[in-house]
Amino acid sequence: MGRTALVAHPAGLGLRPFTKLNTIAYEASTVESLNPLEHKVQERLTAALDAELLSEINNNNIIPQAQLLSQCGKFSNYWLAACFRSNRDARISDSACLQAARVRLGLHPTRVVPPRCVCASPVMDNHHFFTCSSIRGINRKSRHDRIVRAVTRLLRRYNFVVNVEPCGYFPSSSRKRPDLRVYVHGEKVLVVDVSVTCPMAASYIAAASVTPLSASSTRAARKMAKYREAVEDYHAHEFLPFVVESF
């Protein structure tokens, strides 16, 4: 219950037990009726409950610290609202929502987990499928392309002119190409490159266990080094890395 009861920000689903909330509401009501100068008592008591649940998760190593810090990101819980949107274009399917919830709670993405991965190593932890080099390439391009299409649809809905995989920034012999070129209502041109990174990867986990969003910051810096100079030399366009973490 600890993982699901923890407030959606930072790491849970916000499904707190009614018995605890009922007690908190009663205590807060009593304190505020006896002392009119007391305010937000229930908010403070609920925050204390969340701190207790978070401490329990940390002490039992239920969710690795790198993932927990990633889920503390400011917008990491916004996908929960997308599970219930009436607009089909902005709604997450039930199956995807279930899979994302399981990952958020530190579980395997699916109920049925093969004993071994295609890389032949035993699946010993819940994050192997995010970092395995044998399957990462298979899913990475598909996920990347879906994100690019989603961002493109959103921008065009708000009347931005968007070119996908624009040419001209690098020599024709180069395979480097940004994902999007966005014309911001005649004021400036943004060149965007999309990337998804996992803080549980071997190259990121040490820093990600200490600093929130360390993995995405590192990836964004690499993108800037790769694209910024070429993009800004091309009619003074502005480069913007679009980097998100798996959690």
Short mmCIF file of C-alpha atoms in Angstrom, two decimals:
data_model
loop_
_atom_site.label_atom_id
_atom_site.label_comp_id
_atom_site.label_asym_id
_atom_site.label_seq_id
_atom_site.Cartn_x
_atom_site.Cartn_y
_atom_site.Cartn_z
CA MET A 1 0.00 0.00 0.00
CA GLY A 2 2.90 2.38 0.73
CA ARG A 3 3.75 2.92 -2.92
CA THR A 4 0.19 3.49 -4.12
CA ALA A 5 -0.69 5.63 -1.10
CA LEU A 6 2.20 8.02 -1.63
CA VAL A 7 1.03 11.25 -3.22
CA ALA A 8 1.34 11.33 -7.01
CA HIS A 9 4.19 13.81 -6.60
CA PRO A 10 6.82 12.47 -6.16
CA ALA A 11 6.46 8.74 -6.58
CA GLY A 12 3.07 7.24 -5.95
CA LEU A 13 -0.46 7.28 -7.33
CA GLY A 14 -2.12 9.34 -4.59
CA LEU A 15 -4.39 6.49 -3.43
CA ARG A 16 -4.12 7.11 0.31
CA PRO A 17 -6.03 4.75 2.67
CA PHE A 18 -9.40 6.20 3.73
CA THR A 19 -8.86 5.25 7.37
CA LYS A 20 -5.77 7.45 7.63
CA LEU A 21 -7.33 10.35 5.73
CA ASN A 22 -10.45 10.14 7.89
CA THR A 23 -8.36 10.40 11.06
CA ILE A 24 -6.34 13.31 9.65
CA ALA A 25 -9.50 15.19 8.62
CA TYR A 26 -11.04 14.69 12.09
CA GLU A 27 -7.89 15.84 13.91
CA ALA A 28 -7.50 18.88 11.67
CA SER A 29 -11.14 19.86 12.11
CA THR A 30 -10.81 19.57 15.89
CA VAL A 31 -7.64 21.67 16.05
CA GLU A 32 -9.02 24.42 13.82
CA SER A 33 -12.31 24.60 15.73
CA LEU A 34 -10.45 25.00 19.03
CA ASN A 35 -7.96 27.49 17.64
CA PRO A 36 -9.30 29.73 14.83
CA LEU A 37 -5.78 31.02 14.16
CA GLU A 38 -4.64 27.60 12.99
CA HIS A 39 -4.80 27.16 9.21
CA LYS A 40 -3.97 24.36 6.77
CA VAL A 41 -3.70 21.79 9.56
CA GLN A 42 -4.97 18.97 7.32
CA GLU A 43 -2.44 19.92 4.65
CA ARG A 44 0.42 19.73 7.17
CA LEU A 45 -0.77 16.40 8.60
CA THR A 46 -1.13 14.93 5.11
CA ALA A 47 2.37 16.12 4.22
CA ALA A 48 3.66 14.35 7.34
CA LEU A 49 1.91 11.14 6.22
CA ASP A 50 3.52 11.42 2.78
CA ALA A 51 6.94 11.96 4.37
CA GLU A 52 6.43 8.82 6.48
CA LEU A 53 5.46 6.75 3.43
CA LEU A 54 8.41 8.10 1.42
CA SER A 55 10.77 7.25 4.28
CA GLU A 56 9.38 3.71 4.34
CA ILE A 57 10.02 3.34 0.60
CA ASN A 58 13.57 4.67 0.98
CA ASN A 59 14.40 2.52 4.00
CA ASN A 60 13.18 -0.66 2.31
CA ASN A 61 14.77 0.21 -1.05
CA ILE A 62 11.41 -0.48 -2.72
CA ILE A 63 12.14 2.00 -5.52
CA PRO A 64 15.81 2.69 -6.44
CA GLN A 65 16.98 6.18 -5.53
CA ALA A 66 17.75 7.10 -9.15
CA GLN A 67 14.18 6.32 -10.18
CA LEU A 68 12.70 8.03 -7.12
CA LEU A 69 14.61 11.24 -7.79
CA SER A 70 13.58 11.10 -11.45
CA GLN A 71 9.95 10.81 -10.38
CA CYS A 72 10.43 13.90 -8.22
CA GLY A 73 10.67 15.91 -11.45
CA LYS A 74 8.19 18.78 -11.61
CA PHE A 75 6.07 17.32 -14.40
CA SER A 76 6.71 13.60 -13.90
CA ASN A 77 3.16 12.88 -12.70
CA TYR A 78 1.28 14.75 -15.44
CA TRP A 79 0.69 11.55 -17.40
CA LEU A 80 -1.75 10.45 -14.67
CA ALA A 81 -4.22 13.12 -15.76
CA ALA A 82 -3.92 11.92 -19.37
CA CYS A 83 -5.40 8.56 -18.34
CA PHE A 84 -8.81 10.20 -17.88
CA ARG A 85 -9.02 12.83 -20.61
CA SER A 86 -12.08 12.82 -22.85
CA ASN A 87 -10.01 13.92 -25.86
CA ARG A 88 -8.80 10.68 -27.45
CA ASP A 89 -5.71 12.35 -28.92
CA ALA A 90 -4.57 13.36 -25.43
CA ARG A 91 -5.61 10.20 -23.59
CA ILE A 92 -3.40 7.25 -22.64
CA SER A 93 -4.84 3.80 -23.31
CA ASP A 94 -5.80 1.61 -20.35
CA SER A 95 -3.03 -0.89 -21.10
CA ALA A 96 -0.38 1.84 -21.38
CA CYS A 97 -1.66 3.46 -18.18
CA LEU A 98 -1.42 0.14 -16.33
CA GLN A 99 2.10 -0.45 -17.59
CA ALA A 100 3.21 3.07 -16.63
CA ALA A 101 1.66 2.71 -13.16
CA ARG A 102 3.53 -0.55 -12.57
CA VAL A 103 6.84 1.06 -13.56
CA ARG A 104 6.12 4.08 -11.34
CA LEU A 105 5.59 1.77 -8.36
CA GLY A 106 8.87 -0.04 -8.94
CA LEU A 107 7.30 -3.19 -10.40
CA HIS A 108 8.00 -5.07 -13.61
CA PRO A 109 6.26 -3.41 -16.59
CA THR A 110 4.09 -6.51 -17.11
CA ARG A 111 2.66 -9.21 -14.84
CA VAL A 112 4.27 -12.04 -16.81
CA VAL A 113 8.04 -11.66 -16.93
CA PRO A 114 10.26 -14.09 -18.88
CA PRO A 115 12.97 -15.74 -16.77
CA ARG A 116 15.58 -14.64 -19.28
CA CYS A 117 15.94 -11.68 -21.63
CA VAL A 118 16.85 -12.05 -25.30
CA CYS A 119 20.37 -11.09 -24.25
CA ALA A 120 20.42 -14.41 -22.32
CA SER A 121 20.86 -12.76 -18.92
CA PRO A 122 18.33 -13.53 -16.16
CA VAL A 123 15.81 -10.76 -15.53
CA MET A 124 16.85 -9.95 -11.97
CA ASP A 125 15.52 -6.41 -11.59
CA ASN A 126 12.54 -4.37 -12.73
CA HIS A 127 14.58 -2.04 -14.95
CA HIS A 128 16.44 -4.49 -17.16
CA PHE A 129 14.17 -3.84 -20.14
CA PHE A 130 14.95 -0.10 -20.00
CA THR A 131 18.70 -0.56 -20.18
CA CYS A 132 19.36 -3.84 -22.02
CA SER A 133 21.46 -3.11 -25.11
CA SER A 134 20.00 -6.10 -26.99
CA ILE A 135 16.43 -4.75 -27.04
CA ARG A 136 16.96 -1.05 -26.52
CA GLY A 137 17.46 -0.30 -30.22
CA ILE A 138 14.30 -2.18 -31.20
CA ASN A 139 12.03 -0.05 -29.04
CA ARG A 140 13.97 3.19 -28.93
CA LYS A 141 13.29 4.30 -32.51
CA SER A 142 9.60 3.43 -32.31
CA ARG A 143 9.21 5.36 -29.05
CA HIS A 144 11.23 8.29 -30.38
CA ASP A 145 9.13 8.52 -33.55
CA ARG A 146 5.86 8.40 -31.58
CA ILE A 147 7.01 11.29 -29.39
CA VAL A 148 8.06 13.31 -32.44
CA ARG A 149 4.63 12.74 -34.03
CA ALA A 150 2.84 13.69 -30.81
CA VAL A 151 4.83 16.92 -30.42
CA THR A 152 4.24 17.75 -34.08
CA ARG A 153 0.47 17.24 -33.75
CA LEU A 154 0.36 19.43 -30.64
CA LEU A 155 2.32 22.27 -32.24
CA ARG A 156 0.25 22.20 -35.44
CA ARG A 157 -2.96 22.23 -33.40
CA TYR A 158 -1.84 25.65 -32.13
CA ASN A 159 -1.05 26.83 -35.66
CA PHE A 160 2.72 26.53 -35.58
CA VAL A 161 4.38 25.65 -38.86
CA VAL A 162 6.46 22.52 -38.31
CA ASN A 163 8.93 20.75 -40.62
CA VAL A 164 9.88 17.18 -39.68
CA GLU A 165 13.54 16.17 -40.09
CA PRO A 166 14.60 19.41 -41.80
CA CYS A 167 17.69 19.43 -44.02
CA GLY A 168 20.39 22.02 -44.52
CA TYR A 169 22.14 22.17 -41.17
CA PHE A 170 24.81 19.59 -41.96
CA PRO A 171 26.57 18.46 -45.18
CA SER A 172 24.52 16.12 -47.36
CA SER A 173 26.99 13.32 -46.58
CA SER A 174 26.19 13.56 -42.86
CA ARG A 175 23.44 11.45 -41.30
CA LYS A 176 22.88 14.01 -38.54
CA ARG A 177 19.51 15.71 -38.75
CA PRO A 178 17.35 17.36 -36.08
CA ASP A 179 13.78 16.17 -35.59
CA LEU A 180 11.74 19.36 -35.99
CA ARG A 181 11.95 22.93 -37.24
CA VAL A 182 9.28 25.15 -35.68
CA TYR A 183 8.36 28.60 -36.97
CA VAL A 184 7.20 30.58 -33.93
CA HIS A 185 4.63 32.96 -35.48
CA GLY A 186 7.21 34.78 -37.58
CA GLU A 187 9.33 35.81 -34.57
CA LYS A 188 12.00 33.10 -34.51
CA VAL A 189 12.76 29.58 -35.65
CA LEU A 190 13.30 26.78 -33.14
CA VAL A 191 15.13 23.61 -34.12
CA VAL A 192 14.18 20.70 -31.85
CA ASP A 193 15.74 17.29 -31.31
CA VAL A 194 13.89 14.70 -29.22
CA SER A 195 15.55 12.22 -26.89
CA VAL A 196 14.53 9.83 -24.08
CA THR A 197 17.02 8.70 -21.47
CA CYS A 198 16.89 6.33 -18.51
CA PRO A 199 18.55 7.29 -15.20
CA MET A 200 19.00 3.57 -14.41
CA ALA A 201 21.51 3.16 -17.26
CA ALA A 202 25.03 2.30 -16.10
CA SER A 203 26.44 5.59 -17.40
CA TYR A 204 23.87 7.69 -15.53
CA ILE A 205 22.85 5.86 -12.36
CA ALA A 206 25.64 7.12 -10.07
CA ALA A 207 24.88 10.80 -10.70
CA ALA A 208 21.11 10.20 -11.01
CA SER A 209 21.06 8.65 -7.51
CA VAL A 210 22.26 11.98 -6.11
CA THR A 211 20.95 14.71 -8.43
CA PRO A 212 17.35 14.82 -9.77
CA LEU A 213 17.11 14.82 -13.59
CA SER A 214 20.87 14.38 -13.90
CA ALA A 215 20.45 11.97 -16.82
CA SER A 216 18.28 14.34 -18.87
CA SER A 217 20.58 17.28 -18.11
CA THR A 218 23.60 15.31 -19.33
CA ARG A 219 21.79 14.20 -22.48
CA ALA A 220 20.60 17.76 -23.18
CA ALA A 221 24.18 19.04 -22.87
CA ARG A 222 25.33 16.42 -25.39
CA LYS A 223 22.58 17.46 -27.79
CA MET A 224 23.62 21.09 -27.47
CA ALA A 225 27.22 20.18 -28.25
CA LYS A 226 26.09 18.14 -31.27
CA TYR A 227 23.62 20.56 -32.87
CA ARG A 228 23.81 24.08 -31.45
CA GLU A 229 26.68 25.53 -33.46
CA ALA A 230 25.43 24.18 -36.80
CA VAL A 231 21.87 25.33 -36.11
CA GLU A 232 22.81 28.84 -34.98
CA ASP A 233 25.10 29.29 -37.99
CA TYR A 234 22.13 28.52 -40.23
CA HIS A 235 20.23 31.84 -40.42
CA ALA A 236 20.58 32.27 -36.63
CA HIS A 237 18.06 29.58 -35.79
CA GLU A 238 17.76 28.58 -32.12
CA PHE A 239 18.36 25.00 -30.98
CA LEU A 240 16.19 23.45 -28.26
CA PRO A 241 16.83 19.91 -26.94
CA PHE A 242 13.61 18.09 -26.00
CA VAL A 243 14.81 15.51 -23.47
CA VAL A 244 12.68 13.43 -21.11
CA GLU A 245 13.49 10.61 -18.68
CA SER A 246 11.84 7.20 -18.75
CA PHE A 247 10.11 7.74 -15.41
#
